[in-house]
């Protein structure tokens, strides 16, 4: 299955912004860049990443983590 996130990147970005903006640091720091928000989300989700990773790699890591968590929560019948 080919990953084509380009079709719905705006929706993914909205989710990152909404999730990342819930931290106390964003209240005092003001507007964040997309990359900064993504880093916050990765940390909150306990996803390992490197500061040198590209945004695309960090997005992939987050999506893989979400899918893995969902897969592990599925029952046998699902």
XYZ file of C-alpha atoms in Angstrom, residues 13 16-17 19 23 35 38-39 48 57 61-62 67-70 73-74 77:
19
model
C -1.361 19.664 10.106
C -0.846 18.507 15.024
C -1.660 22.151 15.663
C -2.817 18.656 19.825
C 0.798 22.430 26.123
C 8.084 21.774 13.185
C 5.322 18.431 15.669
C 8.234 18.024 18.106
C 11.630 8.738 19.688
C 10.472 11.662 8.874
C 7.251 8.281 12.951
C 4.131 9.774 14.506
C -1.221 3.030 13.730
C 0.782 0.662 15.956
C -1.162 1.765 19.045
C -4.474 1.325 17.236
C -5.844 -2.207 20.825
C -7.863 -4.159 18.259
C -12.723 -10.072 16.035
